[in-house]
mmCIF file of C-alpha atoms and ligand atoms in Angstrom:
data_model
loop_
_atom_site.group_PDB
_atom_site.id
_atom_site.type_symbol
_atom_site.label_atom_id
_atom_site.label_comp_id
_atom_site.label_asym_id
_atom_site.label_seq_id
_atom_site.Cartn_x
_atom_site.Cartn_y
_atom_site.Cartn_z
ATOM 1 C CA UNK M 1012 -29.311 -264.271 -70.027
ATOM 2 C CA UNK M 1013 -26.665 -264.021 -67.358
ATOM 3 C CA UNK M 1014 -27.294 -262.844 -63.811
ATOM 4 C CA UNK M 1015 -25.890 -259.378 -63.078
ATOM 5 C CA UNK M 1016 -22.495 -259.159 -61.243
ATOM 6 C CA UNK M 1017 -21.704 -256.531 -58.654
ATOM 7 C CA UNK M 1018 -18.919 -254.068 -59.468
ATOM 8 C CA UNK M 1019 -17.734 -251.692 -56.709
ATOM 9 C CA UNK M 1020 -15.880 -248.524 -57.723
ATOM 10 C CA UNK M 1021 -14.385 -246.132 -55.142
ATOM 11 C CA UNK M 1022 -13.664 -242.443 -55.925
ATOM 12 C CA UNK M 1023 -16.579 -242.726 -58.300
ATOM 13 C CA UNK M 1024 -17.118 -239.009 -58.739
ATOM 14 C CA UNK M 1025 -13.523 -238.292 -59.678
ATOM 15 C CA UNK M 1026 -11.941 -237.787 -63.156
ATOM 16 C CA UNK M 1027 -11.059 -241.476 -63.657
ATOM 17 C CA UNK M 1028 -14.486 -242.469 -62.471
ATOM 18 C CA UNK M 1029 -16.073 -240.297 -64.960
ATOM 19 C CA UNK M 1030 -14.452 -242.216 -67.842
ATOM 20 C CA UNK M 1031 -14.532 -245.637 -66.131
ATOM 21 C CA UNK M 1032 -18.092 -246.040 -65.129
ATOM 22 C CA UNK M 1033 -19.666 -245.564 -68.559
ATOM 23 C CA UNK M 1034 -17.192 -248.116 -70.058
ATOM 24 C CA UNK M 1035 -18.091 -250.655 -67.351
ATOM 25 C CA UNK M 1036 -21.815 -250.037 -67.823
ATOM 26 C CA UNK M 1037 -21.569 -250.448 -71.600
ATOM 27 C CA UNK M 1038 -20.024 -253.851 -71.394
ATOM 28 C CA UNK M 1039 -16.451 -253.067 -72.288
ATOM 29 C CA UNK M 1040 -15.046 -254.694 -69.182
ATOM 30 C CA UNK M 1041 -16.988 -257.933 -68.608
ATOM 31 C CA UNK M 1042 -18.563 -258.548 -72.055
ATOM 32 C CA UNK M 1043 -21.521 -257.342 -74.020
ATOM 33 C CA UNK M 1044 -23.703 -260.095 -72.474
ATOM 34 C CA UNK M 1045 -22.908 -259.454 -68.823
ATOM 35 C CA UNK M 1046 -25.327 -257.203 -66.875
ATOM 36 C CA UNK M 1047 -23.690 -255.291 -63.996
ATOM 37 C CA UNK M 1048 -24.791 -253.498 -60.803
ATOM 38 C CA UNK M 1049 -22.597 -250.581 -60.015
ATOM 39 C CA UNK M 1050 -21.846 -249.982 -56.320
ATOM 40 C CA UNK M 1051 -20.258 -246.674 -56.017
ATOM 41 C CA UNK M 1052 -18.277 -245.271 -53.036
ATOM 42 C CA UNK M 1053 -17.428 -241.684 -52.402
ATOM 43 C CA UNK M 1054 -16.388 -239.556 -49.463
ATOM 44 C CA UNK M 1055 -19.472 -237.726 -47.952
ATOM 45 C CA UNK M 1056 -18.737 -234.300 -49.464
ATOM 46 C CA UNK M 1057 -18.559 -235.886 -52.984
ATOM 47 C CA UNK M 1058 -21.976 -237.614 -52.788
ATOM 48 C CA UNK M 1059 -23.717 -234.748 -54.457
ATOM 49 C CA UNK M 1060 -21.353 -234.713 -57.370
ATOM 50 C CA UNK M 1061 -21.694 -238.602 -57.504
ATOM 51 C CA UNK M 1062 -25.521 -238.173 -57.775
ATOM 52 C CA UNK M 1063 -24.947 -236.130 -60.901
ATOM 53 C CA UNK M 1064 -22.767 -238.850 -62.414
ATOM 54 C CA UNK M 1065 -25.538 -241.396 -61.615
ATOM 55 C CA UNK M 1066 -28.151 -239.205 -63.362
ATOM 56 C CA UNK M 1067 -25.885 -239.422 -66.433
ATOM 57 C CA UNK M 1068 -25.392 -243.060 -66.187
ATOM 58 C CA UNK M 1069 -29.234 -243.588 -66.049
ATOM 59 C CA UNK M 1070 -29.591 -241.224 -69.018
ATOM 60 C CA UNK M 1071 -27.390 -243.410 -71.098
ATOM 61 C CA UNK M 1072 -30.024 -246.143 -70.852
ATOM 62 C CA UNK M 1073 -27.317 -248.864 -70.951
ATOM 63 C CA UNK M 1074 -29.064 -252.134 -71.500
ATOM 64 C CA UNK M 1075 -26.538 -253.992 -69.290
ATOM 65 C CA UNK M 1076 -26.796 -251.603 -66.257
ATOM 66 C CA UNK M 1077 -29.042 -253.471 -63.950
ATOM 67 C CA UNK M 1078 -28.843 -251.222 -60.894
ATOM 68 C CA UNK M 1079 -26.751 -248.496 -59.198
ATOM 69 C CA UNK M 1080 -26.053 -248.219 -55.468
ATOM 70 C CA UNK M 1081 -24.170 -245.216 -53.933
ATOM 71 C CA UNK M 1082 -22.723 -244.886 -50.451
ATOM 72 C CA UNK M 1083 -20.054 -243.218 -48.325
ATOM 73 C CA UNK M 1084 -19.772 -246.527 -46.381
ATOM 74 C CA UNK M 1085 -17.412 -249.247 -47.742
ATOM 75 C CA UNK M 1086 -19.520 -251.901 -45.905
ATOM 76 C CA UNK M 1087 -22.392 -250.959 -48.196
ATOM 77 C CA UNK M 1088 -20.464 -250.358 -51.421
ATOM 78 C CA UNK M 1089 -18.471 -253.629 -51.095
ATOM 79 C CA UNK M 1090 -21.406 -255.825 -50.083
ATOM 80 C CA UNK M 1091 -21.260 -259.036 -52.239
ATOM 81 C CA UNK M 1092 -18.988 -257.265 -54.642
ATOM 82 C CA UNK M 1093 -17.559 -259.558 -57.394
ATOM 83 C CA UNK M 1094 -15.128 -256.878 -58.561
ATOM 84 C CA UNK M 1095 -13.849 -253.989 -56.781
ATOM 85 C CA UNK M 1096 -11.819 -251.063 -58.507
ATOM 86 C CA UNK M 1097 -10.252 -248.965 -55.779
ATOM 87 C CA UNK M 1098 -9.716 -245.581 -57.627
ATOM 88 C CA UNK M 1099 -10.134 -243.012 -54.800
ATOM 89 C CA UNK M 1100 -6.982 -242.172 -53.037
ATOM 90 C CA UNK M 1101 -5.258 -239.344 -51.282
ATOM 91 C CA UNK M 1102 -3.302 -237.348 -53.902
ATOM 92 C CA UNK M 1103 0.293 -236.239 -53.038
ATOM 93 C CA UNK M 1104 0.361 -232.650 -52.040
ATOM 94 C CA UNK M 1105 3.300 -230.222 -52.417
ATOM 95 C CA UNK M 1106 5.851 -230.930 -49.599
ATOM 96 C CA UNK M 1107 4.386 -234.264 -48.664
ATOM 97 C CA UNK M 1108 6.991 -236.901 -47.772
ATOM 98 C CA UNK M 1109 6.499 -240.531 -48.783
ATOM 99 C CA UNK M 1110 5.602 -241.442 -45.177
ATOM 100 C CA UNK M 1111 2.833 -238.812 -44.956
ATOM 101 C CA UNK M 1112 1.415 -239.984 -48.338
ATOM 102 C CA UNK M 1113 1.460 -243.681 -47.243
ATOM 103 C CA UNK M 1114 0.001 -242.743 -43.917
ATOM 104 C CA UNK M 1115 -2.890 -240.748 -45.468
ATOM 105 C CA UNK M 1116 -3.632 -243.577 -47.855
ATOM 106 C CA UNK M 1117 -3.462 -246.153 -45.068
ATOM 107 C CA UNK M 1118 -6.387 -244.310 -43.589
ATOM 108 C CA UNK M 1119 -8.385 -245.228 -46.731
ATOM 109 C CA UNK M 1120 -7.101 -248.634 -47.760
ATOM 110 C CA UNK M 1121 -6.931 -250.280 -44.372
ATOM 111 C CA UNK M 1122 -10.663 -249.800 -43.653
ATOM 112 C CA UNK M 1123 -11.412 -250.694 -47.297
ATOM 113 C CA UNK M 1124 -9.393 -253.968 -46.916
ATOM 114 C CA UNK M 1125 -11.326 -254.780 -43.775
ATOM 115 C CA UNK M 1126 -14.715 -254.076 -45.380
ATOM 116 C CA UNK M 1127 -13.799 -256.299 -48.411
ATOM 117 C CA UNK M 1128 -12.803 -258.924 -45.973
ATOM 118 C CA UNK M 1129 -16.026 -258.650 -44.161
ATOM 119 C CA UNK M 1130 -18.662 -258.377 -46.885
ATOM 120 C CA UNK M 1131 -17.307 -258.785 -50.442
ATOM 121 C CA UNK M 1132 -17.975 -261.932 -52.467
ATOM 122 C CA UNK M 1133 -15.414 -264.663 -51.442
ATOM 123 C CA UNK M 1134 -14.194 -264.552 -55.048
ATOM 124 C CA UNK M 1135 -13.875 -260.745 -55.350
ATOM 125 C CA UNK M 1136 -11.329 -259.488 -57.746
ATOM 126 C CA UNK M 1137 -9.673 -256.287 -56.511
ATOM 127 C CA UNK M 1138 -7.712 -253.807 -58.620
ATOM 128 C CA UNK M 1139 -6.174 -250.842 -56.977
ATOM 129 C CA UNK M 1140 -5.668 -247.777 -59.246
ATOM 130 C CA UNK M 1141 -5.283 -244.997 -56.629
ATOM 131 C CA UNK M 1142 -1.623 -244.089 -55.995
ATOM 132 C CA UNK M 1143 0.708 -245.222 -54.670
ATOM 133 C CA UNK M 1144 -1.168 -248.140 -56.189
ATOM 134 C CA UNK M 1145 1.084 -251.096 -55.334
ATOM 135 C CA UNK M 1146 1.436 -250.298 -51.662
ATOM 136 C CA UNK M 1147 -2.151 -249.209 -51.332
ATOM 137 C CA UNK M 1148 -2.990 -252.716 -52.633
ATOM 138 C CA UNK M 1149 -0.672 -254.298 -50.155
ATOM 139 C CA UNK M 1150 -2.418 -252.346 -47.252
ATOM 140 C CA UNK M 1151 -5.789 -253.508 -48.454
ATOM 141 C CA UNK M 1152 -4.605 -257.109 -48.948
ATOM 142 C CA UNK M 1153 -2.900 -257.348 -45.536
ATOM 143 C CA UNK M 1154 -6.145 -256.205 -43.852
ATOM 144 C CA UNK M 1155 -8.242 -258.793 -45.595
ATOM 145 C CA UNK M 1156 -6.922 -262.099 -44.004
ATOM 146 C CA UNK M 1157 -9.943 -264.218 -45.064
ATOM 147 C CA UNK M 1158 -9.383 -263.547 -48.716
ATOM 148 C CA UNK M 1159 -6.607 -264.905 -50.835
ATOM 149 C CA UNK M 1160 -3.724 -262.587 -51.189
ATOM 150 C CA UNK M 1161 -3.843 -263.162 -54.973
ATOM 151 C CA UNK M 1162 -7.231 -261.546 -55.137
ATOM 152 C CA UNK M 1163 -5.544 -258.151 -54.662
ATOM 153 C CA UNK M 1164 -3.825 -256.556 -57.641
ATOM 154 C CA UNK M 1165 -2.389 -253.139 -58.587
ATOM 155 C CA UNK M 1166 -2.609 -251.438 -61.977
ATOM 156 C CA UNK M 1167 0.587 -251.338 -64.151
ATOM 157 C CA UNK M 1168 -1.513 -251.699 -67.328
ATOM 158 C CA UNK M 1169 -1.389 -248.071 -68.148
ATOM 159 C CA UNK M 1170 2.421 -248.206 -68.162
ATOM 160 C CA UNK M 1171 2.122 -251.399 -70.264
ATOM 161 C CA UNK M 1172 -0.115 -249.692 -72.838
ATOM 162 C CA UNK M 1173 2.066 -246.646 -72.918
ATOM 163 C CA UNK M 1174 5.124 -248.905 -73.523
ATOM 164 C CA UNK M 1175 3.230 -250.475 -76.491
ATOM 165 C CA UNK M 1176 2.315 -247.088 -77.978
ATOM 166 C CA UNK M 1177 5.799 -245.682 -77.604
ATOM 167 C CA UNK M 1178 7.245 -248.726 -79.384
ATOM 168 C CA UNK M 1179 4.618 -248.622 -82.071
ATOM 169 C CA UNK M 1180 5.409 -245.017 -82.763
ATOM 170 C CA UNK M 1181 9.111 -245.613 -82.913
ATOM 171 C CA UNK M 1182 8.896 -248.644 -85.237
ATOM 172 C CA UNK M 1183 6.080 -247.182 -87.398
ATOM 173 C CA UNK M 1184 4.103 -250.411 -86.849
ATOM 174 C CA UNK M 1185 0.534 -250.687 -85.487
ATOM 175 C CA UNK M 1186 0.073 -251.510 -81.770
ATOM 176 C CA UNK M 1187 -1.609 -254.699 -82.694
ATOM 177 C CA UNK M 1188 1.715 -256.047 -84.082
ATOM 178 C CA UNK M 1189 3.410 -255.711 -80.649
ATOM 179 C CA UNK M 1190 3.409 -258.549 -78.163
ATOM 180 C CA UNK M 1191 4.940 -259.617 -74.820
ATOM 181 C CA UNK M 1192 6.525 -256.602 -73.302
ATOM 182 C CA UNK M 1193 6.497 -256.446 -69.484
ATOM 183 C CA UNK M 1194 6.261 -253.732 -66.868
ATOM 184 C CA UNK M 1195 8.158 -255.058 -63.879
ATOM 185 C CA UNK M 1196 7.784 -253.628 -60.389
ATOM 186 C CA UNK M 1197 6.243 -250.450 -59.027
ATOM 187 C CA UNK M 1198 3.888 -248.050 -60.788
ATOM 188 C CA UNK M 1199 6.312 -245.305 -60.245
ATOM 189 C CA UNK M 1200 9.333 -243.796 -61.848
ATOM 190 C CA UNK M 1201 11.385 -246.911 -60.904
ATOM 191 C CA UNK M 1202 9.266 -249.211 -63.067
ATOM 192 C CA UNK M 1203 10.996 -251.269 -65.670
ATOM 193 C CA UNK M 1204 9.437 -251.410 -69.147
ATOM 194 C CA UNK M 1205 11.183 -254.475 -70.485
ATOM 195 C CA UNK M 1206 11.551 -255.034 -74.229
ATOM 196 C CA UNK M 1207 13.929 -257.973 -74.021
ATOM 197 C CA UNK M 1208 11.148 -260.455 -74.931
ATOM 198 C CA UNK M 1209 8.864 -258.143 -76.901
ATOM 199 C CA UNK M 1210 8.132 -258.738 -80.554
ATOM 200 C CA UNK M 1211 7.011 -256.468 -83.398
ATOM 201 C CA UNK M 1212 5.383 -258.415 -86.236
ATOM 202 C CA UNK M 1213 6.826 -261.553 -84.639
ATOM 203 C CA UNK M 1214 10.429 -260.294 -84.763
ATOM 204 C CA UNK M 1215 12.456 -259.286 -81.616
ATOM 205 C CA UNK M 1216 11.717 -255.669 -80.781
ATOM 206 C CA UNK M 1217 15.283 -254.978 -79.698
ATOM 207 C CA UNK M 1218 16.525 -255.821 -83.237
ATOM 208 C CA UNK M 1219 14.354 -253.016 -84.605
ATOM 209 C CA UNK M 1220 15.363 -250.123 -82.254
ATOM 210 C CA UNK M 1221 18.769 -249.129 -81.061
ATOM 211 C CA UNK M 1222 19.911 -250.048 -77.678
ATOM 212 C CA UNK M 1223 20.805 -246.489 -76.658
ATOM 213 C CA UNK M 1224 17.358 -245.164 -77.508
ATOM 214 C CA UNK M 1225 15.818 -248.096 -75.507
ATOM 215 C CA UNK M 1226 18.082 -247.570 -72.413
ATOM 216 C CA UNK M 1227 18.405 -243.761 -72.440
ATOM 217 C CA UNK M 1228 14.994 -242.579 -73.777
ATOM 218 C CA UNK M 1229 12.383 -245.134 -74.058
ATOM 219 C CA UNK M 1230 12.281 -246.309 -70.465
ATOM 220 C CA UNK M 1231 12.103 -242.895 -69.016
ATOM 221 C CA UNK M 1232 9.504 -241.684 -71.566
ATOM 222 C CA UNK M 1233 7.184 -244.503 -70.519
ATOM 223 C CA UNK M 1234 7.775 -243.869 -66.844
ATOM 224 C CA UNK M 1235 7.272 -240.044 -67.120
ATOM 225 C CA UNK M 1236 4.333 -240.150 -69.543
ATOM 226 C CA UNK M 1237 1.811 -239.131 -66.801
ATOM 227 C CA UNK M 1238 3.855 -235.946 -66.088
ATOM 228 C CA UNK M 1239 3.945 -235.089 -69.776
ATOM 229 C CA UNK M 1240 0.147 -235.393 -70.088
ATOM 230 C CA UNK M 1241 -0.391 -233.141 -67.034
ATOM 231 C CA UNK M 1242 1.959 -230.615 -68.624
ATOM 232 C CA UNK M 1243 0.102 -230.717 -72.040
ATOM 233 C CA UNK M 1244 -3.453 -230.937 -70.762
ATOM 234 C CA UNK M 1245 -3.347 -229.186 -67.461
ATOM 235 C CA UNK M 1246 -5.148 -232.233 -66.014
ATOM 236 C CA UNK M 1247 -3.912 -235.828 -65.351
ATOM 237 C CA UNK M 1248 -4.481 -238.741 -67.698
ATOM 238 C CA UNK M 1249 -7.800 -239.871 -66.529
ATOM 239 C CA UNK M 1250 -9.375 -241.508 -69.716
ATOM 240 C CA UNK M 1251 -6.301 -243.602 -70.461
ATOM 241 C CA UNK M 1252 -6.040 -244.598 -66.818
ATOM 242 C CA UNK M 1253 -9.721 -245.700 -66.967
ATOM 243 C CA UNK M 1254 -9.158 -247.558 -70.192
ATOM 244 C CA UNK M 1255 -6.221 -249.419 -68.658
ATOM 245 C CA UNK M 1256 -8.288 -250.450 -65.626
ATOM 246 C CA UNK M 1257 -10.965 -251.858 -68.070
ATOM 247 C CA UNK M 1258 -8.121 -253.745 -69.902
ATOM 248 C CA UNK M 1259 -6.732 -255.193 -66.612
ATOM 249 C CA UNK M 1260 -10.065 -256.403 -65.324
ATOM 250 C CA UNK M 1261 -11.262 -257.735 -68.675
ATOM 251 C CA UNK M 1262 -8.106 -259.892 -69.250
ATOM 252 C CA UNK M 1263 -8.273 -261.080 -65.688
ATOM 253 C CA UNK M 1264 -11.879 -262.076 -65.933
ATOM 254 C CA UNK M 1265 -12.109 -263.189 -69.621
ATOM 255 C CA UNK M 1266 -8.524 -264.320 -70.350
ATOM 256 C CA UNK M 1267 -5.522 -263.196 -72.437
ATOM 257 C CA UNK M 1268 -5.058 -264.337 -75.993
ATOM 258 C CA UNK M 1269 -3.188 -267.649 -76.600
ATOM 259 C CA UNK M 1270 0.607 -267.025 -76.608
ATOM 260 C CA UNK M 1271 0.459 -263.432 -75.301
ATOM 261 C CA UNK M 1272 0.941 -261.911 -71.906
ATOM 262 C CA UNK M 1273 0.094 -258.659 -70.098
ATOM 263 C CA UNK M 1274 1.502 -256.952 -67.045
ATOM 264 C CA UNK M 1275 -0.339 -256.955 -63.690
ATOM 265 C CA UNK M 1276 0.741 -255.859 -60.178
ATOM 266 C CA UNK M 1277 0.232 -259.061 -58.090
ATOM 267 C CA UNK M 1278 1.584 -260.405 -54.781
ATOM 268 C CA UNK M 1279 4.990 -261.863 -55.474
ATOM 269 C CA UNK M 1280 5.389 -265.626 -54.904
ATOM 270 C CA UNK M 1281 9.148 -265.267 -55.017
ATOM 271 C CA UNK M 1282 9.353 -265.775 -58.856
ATOM 272 C CA UNK M 1283 12.362 -264.042 -60.509
ATOM 273 C CA UNK M 1284 13.900 -263.421 -57.038
ATOM 274 C CA UNK M 1285 11.311 -260.737 -56.201
ATOM 275 C CA UNK M 1286 10.603 -260.755 -52.350
ATOM 276 C CA UNK M 1287 7.502 -262.613 -51.494
ATOM 277 C CA UNK M 1288 4.449 -260.699 -50.717
ATOM 278 C CA UNK M 1289 5.384 -257.462 -52.493
ATOM 279 C CA UNK M 1290 2.706 -256.234 -54.937
ATOM 280 C CA UNK M 1291 4.931 -256.212 -58.098
ATOM 281 C CA UNK M 1292 4.368 -255.858 -61.786
ATOM 282 C CA UNK M 1293 4.875 -259.297 -63.479
ATOM 283 C CA UNK M 1294 4.159 -260.755 -66.877
ATOM 284 C CA UNK M 1295 1.067 -262.844 -66.582
ATOM 285 C CA UNK M 1296 -1.381 -264.818 -68.620
ATOM 286 C CA UNK M 1297 -4.966 -265.229 -67.539
ATOM 287 C CA UNK M 1298 -7.507 -268.101 -68.012
ATOM 288 C CA UNK M 1299 -10.776 -268.990 -66.379
ATOM 289 C CA UNK M 1300 -10.585 -265.993 -64.058
ATOM 290 C CA UNK M 1301 -7.054 -266.819 -62.787
ATOM 291 C CA UNK M 1302 -3.725 -265.283 -63.677
ATOM 292 C CA UNK M 1303 -0.392 -267.046 -63.716
ATOM 293 C CA UNK M 1304 3.117 -265.573 -63.789
ATOM 294 C CA UNK M 1305 5.030 -266.285 -67.059
ATOM 295 C CA UNK M 1306 7.960 -268.417 -65.880
ATOM 296 C CA UNK M 1307 11.383 -269.093 -67.265
ATOM 297 C CA UNK M 1308 12.124 -265.815 -69.095
ATOM 298 C CA UNK M 1309 15.837 -265.010 -69.414
ATOM 299 C CA UNK M 1310 16.985 -262.100 -67.248
ATOM 300 C CA UNK M 1311 19.967 -260.115 -68.388
ATOM 301 C CA UNK M 1312 22.252 -258.197 -65.984
ATOM 302 C CA UNK M 1313 20.631 -254.974 -67.183
ATOM 303 C CA UNK M 1314 17.189 -256.336 -66.494
ATOM 304 C CA UNK M 1315 18.297 -257.736 -63.074
ATOM 305 C CA UNK M 1316 19.436 -254.296 -61.960
ATOM 306 C CA UNK M 1317 16.262 -252.576 -62.943
ATOM 307 C CA UNK M 1318 14.046 -255.349 -61.412
ATOM 308 C CA UNK M 1319 15.942 -255.147 -58.156
ATOM 309 C CA UNK M 1320 15.827 -251.382 -57.965
ATOM 310 C CA UNK M 1321 12.038 -251.292 -58.284
ATOM 311 C CA UNK M 1322 11.704 -254.106 -55.803
ATOM 312 C CA UNK M 1323 13.932 -252.174 -53.431
ATOM 313 C CA UNK M 1324 11.614 -249.154 -53.601
ATOM 314 C CA UNK M 1325 8.521 -251.361 -52.885
ATOM 315 C CA UNK M 1326 10.357 -253.008 -49.971
ATOM 316 C CA UNK M 1327 11.081 -249.478 -48.482
ATOM 317 C CA UNK M 1328 7.418 -248.686 -48.982
ATOM 318 C CA UNK M 1329 6.378 -251.781 -47.177
ATOM 319 C CA UNK M 1330 8.773 -251.055 -44.290
ATOM 320 C CA UNK M 1331 7.290 -247.574 -44.056
ATOM 321 C CA UNK M 1332 3.729 -248.814 -43.765
ATOM 322 C CA UNK M 1333 4.763 -251.491 -41.332
ATOM 323 C CA UNK M 1334 6.212 -248.783 -39.160
ATOM 324 C CA UNK M 1335 2.914 -246.995 -39.374
ATOM 325 C CA UNK M 1336 1.087 -250.218 -38.208
ATOM 326 C CA UNK M 1337 -0.920 -250.443 -41.402
ATOM 327 C CA UNK M 1338 0.159 -253.977 -42.416
HETATM 328 P P1 NDP T 2732 -8.499 -239.169 -60.310
HETATM 329 O O1 NDP T 2732 -9.811 -239.945 -60.570
HETATM 330 O O2 NDP T 2732 -7.901 -238.480 -61.443
HETATM 331 O O3 NDP T 2732 -7.424 -240.214 -59.722
HETATM 332 C C1 NDP T 2732 -7.756 -241.119 -58.626
HETATM 333 C C2 NDP T 2732 -6.475 -241.759 -58.231
HETATM 334 O O4 NDP T 2732 -6.012 -242.572 -59.409
HETATM 335 C C3 NDP T 2732 -5.397 -240.962 -57.786
HETATM 336 O O5 NDP T 2732 -4.738 -241.563 -56.636
HETATM 337 C C4 NDP T 2732 -4.428 -240.996 -58.960
HETATM 338 O O6 NDP T 2732 -3.081 -240.851 -58.506
HETATM 339 C C5 NDP T 2732 -4.605 -242.382 -59.448
HETATM 340 N N1 NDP T 2732 -4.078 -242.676 -60.806
HETATM 341 C C6 NDP T 2732 -3.449 -243.802 -61.183
HETATM 342 N N2 NDP T 2732 -3.056 -243.742 -62.350
HETATM 343 C C7 NDP T 2732 -3.366 -242.443 -62.812
HETATM 344 C C8 NDP T 2732 -3.205 -241.811 -64.035
HETATM 345 N N3 NDP T 2732 -2.565 -242.270 -65.104
HETATM 346 N N4 NDP T 2732 -3.658 -240.581 -64.211
HETATM 347 C C9 NDP T 2732 -4.327 -240.030 -63.246
HETATM 348 N N5 NDP T 2732 -4.491 -240.585 -61.959
HETATM 349 C C10 NDP T 2732 -4.035 -241.783 -61.863
HETATM 350 O O7 NDP T 2732 -8.632 -238.232 -59.115
HETATM 351 P P2 NDP T 2732 -9.820 -237.210 -58.719
HETATM 352 O O8 NDP T 2732 -9.244 -236.382 -57.602
HETATM 353 O O9 NDP T 2732 -10.497 -236.584 -59.786
HETATM 354 O O10 NDP T 2732 -10.865 -238.054 -58.031
HETATM 355 C C11 NDP T 2732 -10.628 -238.865 -56.903
HETATM 356 C C12 NDP T 2732 -11.993 -239.120 -56.198
HETATM 357 O O11 NDP T 2732 -11.710 -240.014 -55.165
HETATM 358 C C13 NDP T 2732 -12.589 -237.882 -55.645
HETATM 359 O O12 NDP T 2732 -13.852 -237.822 -56.041
HETATM 360 C C14 NDP T 2732 -12.544 -238.161 -54.151
HETATM 361 O O13 NDP T 2732 -13.598 -237.649 -53.425
HETATM 362 C C15 NDP T 2732 -12.550 -239.673 -54.104
HETATM 363 N N6 NDP T 2732 -12.060 -240.252 -52.946
HETATM 364 C C16 NDP T 2732 -12.841 -241.341 -52.524
HETATM 365 C C17 NDP T 2732 -12.463 -242.143 -51.510
HETATM 366 C C18 NDP T 2732 -13.388 -243.142 -51.087
HETATM 367 O O14 NDP T 2732 -14.181 -243.619 -51.820
HETATM 368 N N7 NDP T 2732 -13.344 -243.634 -49.868
HETATM 369 C C19 NDP T 2732 -11.211 -241.838 -50.740
HETATM 370 C C20 NDP T 2732 -10.416 -240.823 -51.235
HETATM 371 C C21 NDP T 2732 -10.898 -240.059 -52.311
HETATM 372 P P3 NDP T 2732 -2.288 -239.427 -58.510
HETATM 373 O O15 NDP T 2732 -2.825 -238.691 -57.430
HETATM 374 O O16 NDP T 2732 -0.830 -239.873 -58.353
HETATM 375 O O17 NDP T 2732 -2.504 -238.881 -59.946
#
């Protein structure tokens, strides 16, 4: 049997945490043969609620759940962590400017980056879910100079999964027939869900839907799906966000299927003309615990415009956090 690995989760008593922890503990993320130790971080006032979640986790009697640690100190929660899912973040409140939001989150992600740098496993894989996820990931990464920048990623997988589901619905085909679409850029309204390389049952997706629907409806439906769920449910999309986080980490750790790619927010190496260092959604394949950007895809003028616009937004966010001294 395998040795347990350590999985740190922040914001563990929140809505996403409530879906996420049970999936990790049941083996959905790292495999049905991989025991896990959960290391859960919360802010001090949420520790009591977190204790209730821990009681439920224990009551599930998950065979793979080797131990649970809780703390309000990132130096404890990230100690020797092999995986870190940074979910807890400062939500945007009414009237908040982007600078205020980034500043508030800097107060969370700077110390967390420093703590990961100090105590996490040297091979830690970090996924930032808490919004604004890409720039929060940048802040954590920049404050962890002893770790490789590529160990820090941001979640665009929920957008990727939403894009698959919308295309499946439109074409009347199962989600499993859809391959190789990409979410480029920021997890925000400027993201670019790109169908130019996508296939449905092996045939080009764009031959099966009309161009107007794609440009005028599809892209914004995917980008605004979160708001539609809040409107319908009265609460945000926590279960699907948790499920996407599981998908992201599972594919990174265990690999993507041959001939298929997924979307991950990762530090740009300059590929596709995206400014180096930005945490940007790219098409990637994963193997042996490493991801690689899918190279050489053709980029139309339409795509170029969308890819540059979302890069521009991330550049502005980076400028803002530079001004605040966070990176
Ligand atoms: P959720 O668990 O619903 O969301 C957590 C974060 O994930 C938010 O930043 C949210 O962004 C983001 N997110 C990303 N994708 C989605 C999506 N599709 N749907 C919903 N959210 C998404 O928030 P809760 O308020 O329920 O829980 C947050 C917890 O984090 C609280 O328990 C709080 O105490 C804790 N916290 C912990 C910290 C720490 O450990 N140091 C620091 C700060 C908070 P958005 O706001 O844009 O929806």
